[in-house]
Each structure stands twice: as structure tokens, then as C-alpha cells.
Amino acid sequence: LAFTSTYSVCSTRVSSSLSSSSPSALAAKTGSSEGSNVDNRRAFLGNIATSGFGIMAVGSLAPLPAFAEVSQGNSLPDGAAQFKRLINLKSDIPLIIKRVSENASDLDKKEWDNLSDFLRRLYKGGDDMKSFAKSSIYDPEKKKKAEESVKLLQKLAQAGDGPVSKQDAVGYATILKKSDDVLENFFELLRDVPDEL
């Protein structure tokens, strides 16, 4: 709409510029009816070129179409982003279990705070599982099992606060091993290939 109104204003200016730039109008402006035809033609064409450039410039100012962040390549659509977070969560669990199991005596307060933060991430993984299951699992039985997995994972994440407050590395590792099993079962539900194949 803004482009159309701007275009109509420009075209009005062009037409008035063209009419005022006709050879007879130019001759009247200079006060000489015997003005050079060459000069008149140059002035007339110069006004056309300038006005034409103005229309092109206004046309190029039209707003560009809007695109989602996904098109920029720096974020994923919801389902893909949730799935990626779940994959990352599952791949991080064994690394943390190893760190906690092998170096329990070396864990300081800052690391225990980080382990507590990981439990928050684990809990949010349950939210990702819930959203992903709604859009990706169509079999009612599998959907029900997925909902049970979500609840179990979130309960495990909450239960992990106990070992963190006591700085119990063995208890924390046990919670993460159970969480890893829950995630493994959830990924199994996403498989479409029948077991007999």
C-alpha cells in the first residue's frame, strides 16, 4: 500500500515534469521561442532520466519479505531442536557418570553446583520428550509409554537433588544410569521398524 501511494506520487511528479519539460515550455521559460532544438531535447531527456531513476529508487525501497530464524540457519524448527537436545542429553550422561564415578573425591562445590544444573537440564529433557512424542508418536500404546517415560525421567531428575545435597557420587551416578535407560526406552519408541524384521 505504501509502495502504491509512493508510486502514484512519483508518477504525478514525472508527468508534471515531462509536461513542463516539453520543448515549447522550455522555450517559454528561457524567453526565447527560437531556442535551440538540441538544448531543448537534452533538457527534456535529462528530466525523463532523473524522474525514471526516482521511480526505480522508490521501487527498490519496497520492504523485503520477512523470514523466520530457521531460514537464517542459526536455529532449528521446534521438533528438530527438541530431538537434538535429547540426543545431546543422552550423549552427555555417560560422560558425567564416568566423571562422578572415577573422581568422586575430587568434586568440589562448584562441580556439585554444575551437577545440580544438569538435573535441571534432565528435567527439561522430559518436557522435550513430551512435546516430541505429541508430534511424532501416533500409536496410542507407544504414546502412553512415552508419557510414562516423561514422568519417570522428571521424577528421577527431582530425586537427584538428594545425592547432590549430600554430595553422594554413587547415588548421583545411579540416578543418571536410570535416566539413561529411560531415554534409551524413549528412543526405542520412536523406531518405526517392526521387531520381527
Tab-separated table of C-alpha atoms in Angstrom:
chain	number	residue	atom	x	y	z
A	1	LEU	CA	0.000	0.000	0.000
A	2	ALA	CA	2.831	2.397	0.907
A	3	PHE	CA	4.618	1.469	-2.306
A	4	THR	CA	1.470	2.131	-4.393
A	5	SER	CA	0.898	5.585	-2.900
A	6	THR	CA	4.585	6.483	-3.302
A	7	TYR	CA	4.460	5.258	-6.879
A	8	SER	CA	1.388	7.389	-7.687
A	9	VAL	CA	3.059	10.499	-6.187
A	10	CYS	CA	6.198	9.827	-8.245
A	11	SER	CA	4.254	9.216	-11.447
A	12	THR	CA	2.370	12.508	-10.903
A	13	ARG	CA	5.699	14.291	-10.481
A	14	VAL	CA	7.071	12.608	-13.589
A	15	SER	CA	4.093	13.603	-15.709
A	16	SER	CA	4.204	17.208	-14.450
A	17	SER	CA	7.966	17.227	-15.006
A	18	LEU	CA	7.511	15.868	-18.517
A	19	SER	CA	4.833	18.403	-19.399
A	20	SER	CA	6.916	21.271	-18.035
A	21	SER	CA	9.953	19.933	-19.878
A	22	SER	CA	8.361	19.909	-23.313
A	23	PRO	CA	10.279	21.932	-25.916
A	24	SER	CA	7.647	24.707	-26.031
A	25	ALA	CA	7.592	25.031	-22.222
A	26	LEU	CA	11.385	25.220	-22.115
A	27	ALA	CA	11.398	27.850	-24.803
A	28	ALA	CA	8.853	29.890	-22.836
A	29	LYS	CA	10.993	29.619	-19.687
A	30	THR	CA	14.059	30.909	-21.453
A	31	GLY	CA	12.075	33.726	-23.015
A	32	SER	CA	13.123	32.711	-26.489
A	33	SER	CA	10.814	30.960	-28.933
A	34	GLU	CA	13.815	30.313	-31.169
A	35	GLY	CA	15.764	28.200	-28.589
A	36	SER	CA	17.997	25.513	-29.900
A	37	ASN	CA	16.192	22.215	-30.542
A	38	VAL	CA	19.270	20.342	-29.364
A	39	ASP	CA	19.278	22.090	-25.990
A	40	ASN	CA	15.557	21.521	-25.594
A	41	ARG	CA	15.886	17.811	-26.357
A	42	ARG	CA	18.778	17.437	-23.902
A	43	ALA	CA	16.845	19.123	-21.087
A	44	PHE	CA	13.741	17.093	-21.893
A	45	LEU	CA	15.663	13.768	-21.861
A	46	GLY	CA	17.570	14.779	-18.724
A	47	ASN	CA	14.290	15.278	-16.844
A	48	ILE	CA	12.993	11.923	-18.065
A	49	ALA	CA	16.170	10.154	-16.922
A	50	THR	CA	16.091	11.833	-13.497
A	51	SER	CA	12.401	11.067	-12.949
A	52	GLY	CA	12.824	7.489	-14.148
A	53	PHE	CA	15.692	6.999	-11.721
A	54	GLY	CA	13.483	8.328	-8.904
A	55	ILE	CA	10.801	5.745	-9.683
A	56	MET	CA	13.376	2.957	-9.735
A	57	ALA	CA	14.862	4.118	-6.415
A	58	VAL	CA	11.444	4.255	-4.742
A	59	GLY	CA	10.613	0.817	-6.146
A	60	SER	CA	13.789	-0.592	-4.648
A	61	LEU	CA	12.767	0.702	-1.188
A	62	ALA	CA	9.845	-1.713	-1.034
A	63	PRO	CA	10.015	-3.807	2.159
A	64	LEU	CA	11.746	-7.154	1.930
A	65	PRO	CA	9.781	-10.270	2.872
A	66	ALA	CA	10.215	-11.471	6.462
A	67	PHE	CA	11.804	-14.843	7.132
A	68	ALA	CA	11.875	-16.988	10.262
A	69	GLU	CA	15.131	-17.548	12.129
A	70	VAL	CA	15.180	-21.072	10.737
A	71	SER	CA	15.898	-19.681	7.270
A	72	GLN	CA	18.957	-17.893	8.657
A	73	GLY	CA	20.454	-21.267	9.526
A	74	ASN	CA	21.132	-20.404	13.164
A	75	SER	CA	18.230	-22.290	14.742
A	76	LEU	CA	16.202	-25.435	14.166
A	77	PRO	CA	12.447	-25.897	13.934
A	78	ASP	CA	10.819	-26.973	17.206
A	79	GLY	CA	10.698	-30.754	16.656
A	80	ALA	CA	14.256	-30.947	15.349
A	81	ALA	CA	15.577	-28.709	18.147
A	82	GLN	CA	13.910	-30.881	20.808
A	83	PHE	CA	15.265	-34.065	19.260
A	84	LYS	CA	18.788	-32.587	19.078
A	85	ARG	CA	18.640	-31.568	22.753
A	86	LEU	CA	17.561	-35.101	23.707
A	87	ILE	CA	20.408	-36.642	21.688
A	88	ASN	CA	22.901	-34.273	23.360
A	89	LEU	CA	21.450	-35.041	26.781
A	90	LYS	CA	21.774	-38.792	26.207
A	91	SER	CA	25.347	-38.484	24.968
A	92	ASP	CA	26.358	-36.338	27.996
A	93	ILE	CA	25.015	-38.742	30.634
A	94	PRO	CA	27.762	-41.429	30.269
A	95	LEU	CA	30.476	-38.738	30.454
A	96	ILE	CA	29.061	-37.372	33.696
A	97	ILE	CA	28.614	-40.861	35.154
A	98	LYS	CA	32.273	-41.565	34.393
A	99	ARG	CA	33.432	-38.285	35.960
A	100	VAL	CA	31.355	-38.797	39.112
A	101	SER	CA	32.276	-42.482	39.494
A	102	GLU	CA	36.009	-42.202	38.887
A	103	ASN	CA	36.731	-38.860	40.584
A	104	ALA	CA	34.192	-38.606	43.406
A	105	SER	CA	36.761	-37.357	45.910
A	106	ASP	CA	37.913	-34.566	43.568
A	107	LEU	CA	34.479	-32.980	43.130
A	108	ASP	CA	34.367	-29.519	44.691
A	109	LYS	CA	31.341	-27.326	45.442
A	110	LYS	CA	31.398	-25.701	42.010
A	111	GLU	CA	31.234	-29.098	40.286
A	112	TRP	CA	28.379	-30.183	42.534
A	113	ASP	CA	26.567	-26.985	41.553
A	114	ASN	CA	27.127	-27.906	37.905
A	115	LEU	CA	25.787	-31.409	38.577
A	116	SER	CA	22.710	-29.821	40.132
A	117	ASP	CA	22.276	-27.695	36.997
A	118	PHE	CA	22.493	-30.853	34.902
A	119	LEU	CA	19.498	-32.214	36.829
A	120	ARG	CA	17.514	-29.133	35.716
A	121	ARG	CA	18.539	-29.928	32.144
A	122	LEU	CA	17.469	-33.538	32.658
A	123	TYR	CA	14.069	-32.372	33.897
A	124	LYS	CA	13.642	-30.099	30.857
A	125	GLY	CA	14.532	-33.114	28.721
A	126	GLY	CA	11.255	-34.579	29.959
A	127	ASP	CA	9.428	-31.547	28.555
A	128	ASP	CA	11.195	-32.055	25.213
A	129	MET	CA	10.202	-35.723	25.241
A	130	LYS	CA	6.570	-34.795	25.908
A	131	SER	CA	6.408	-32.270	23.057
A	132	PHE	CA	8.270	-34.523	20.654
A	133	ALA	CA	6.054	-37.514	21.482
A	134	LYS	CA	2.901	-35.487	20.766
A	135	SER	CA	4.028	-34.669	17.250
A	136	SER	CA	5.970	-37.842	16.376
A	137	ILE	CA	4.354	-40.867	18.037
A	138	TYR	CA	0.971	-41.861	16.590
A	139	ASP	CA	0.469	-45.329	18.033
A	140	PRO	CA	-1.697	-44.933	21.190
A	141	GLU	CA	0.174	-47.653	23.109
A	142	LYS	CA	3.576	-46.145	22.317
A	143	LYS	CA	2.262	-42.681	23.177
A	144	LYS	CA	1.157	-43.927	26.591
A	145	LYS	CA	4.585	-45.495	27.218
A	146	ALA	CA	6.239	-42.233	26.150
A	147	GLU	CA	4.147	-40.298	28.689
A	148	GLU	CA	5.226	-42.748	31.393
A	149	SER	CA	8.866	-42.247	30.373
A	150	VAL	CA	8.456	-38.475	30.651
A	151	LYS	CA	7.068	-38.733	34.180
A	152	LEU	CA	9.763	-41.190	35.244
A	153	LEU	CA	12.601	-39.050	33.873
A	154	GLN	CA	11.305	-35.953	35.636
A	155	LYS	CA	10.903	-37.874	38.910
A	156	LEU	CA	14.485	-39.101	38.607
A	157	ALA	CA	15.704	-35.551	37.976
A	158	GLN	CA	13.927	-34.374	41.125
A	159	ALA	CA	15.263	-37.327	43.125
A	160	GLY	CA	18.788	-36.355	42.083
A	161	ASP	CA	18.655	-33.356	44.418
A	162	GLY	CA	19.153	-35.723	47.367
A	163	PRO	CA	22.541	-37.069	46.252
A	164	VAL	CA	23.645	-33.560	45.262
A	165	SER	CA	22.855	-32.099	48.687
A	166	LYS	CA	24.710	-34.979	50.374
A	167	GLN	CA	27.471	-34.914	47.729
A	168	ASP	CA	26.802	-38.606	47.210
A	169	ALA	CA	28.573	-39.513	43.971
A	170	VAL	CA	27.376	-43.148	43.960
A	171	GLY	CA	23.728	-42.103	44.430
A	172	TYR	CA	24.057	-39.448	41.719
A	173	ALA	CA	25.581	-41.939	39.262
A	174	THR	CA	22.723	-44.386	39.995
A	175	ILE	CA	20.130	-41.697	39.187
A	176	LEU	CA	21.880	-40.929	35.890
A	177	LYS	CA	22.119	-44.604	34.905
A	178	LYS	CA	18.363	-44.991	35.414
A	179	SER	CA	17.769	-41.769	33.448
A	180	ASP	CA	19.904	-43.113	30.612
A	181	ASP	CA	17.737	-46.252	30.494
A	182	VAL	CA	14.583	-44.125	30.358
A	183	LEU	CA	15.963	-42.128	27.423
A	184	GLU	CA	17.006	-45.348	25.662
A	185	ASN	CA	13.461	-46.712	26.025
A	186	PHE	CA	12.026	-43.461	24.698
A	187	PHE	CA	14.222	-43.604	21.590
A	188	GLU	CA	13.100	-47.199	21.056
A	189	LEU	CA	9.505	-45.971	20.938
A	190	LEU	CA	10.433	-43.673	18.052
A	191	ARG	CA	11.515	-46.577	15.872
A	192	ASP	CA	9.016	-47.476	13.149
A	193	VAL	CA	10.633	-50.756	12.109
A	194	PRO	CA	8.691	-53.769	13.421
A	195	ASP	CA	10.616	-56.024	15.847
A	196	GLU	CA	10.168	-59.116	13.638
A	197	LEU	CA	12.247	-57.529	10.879
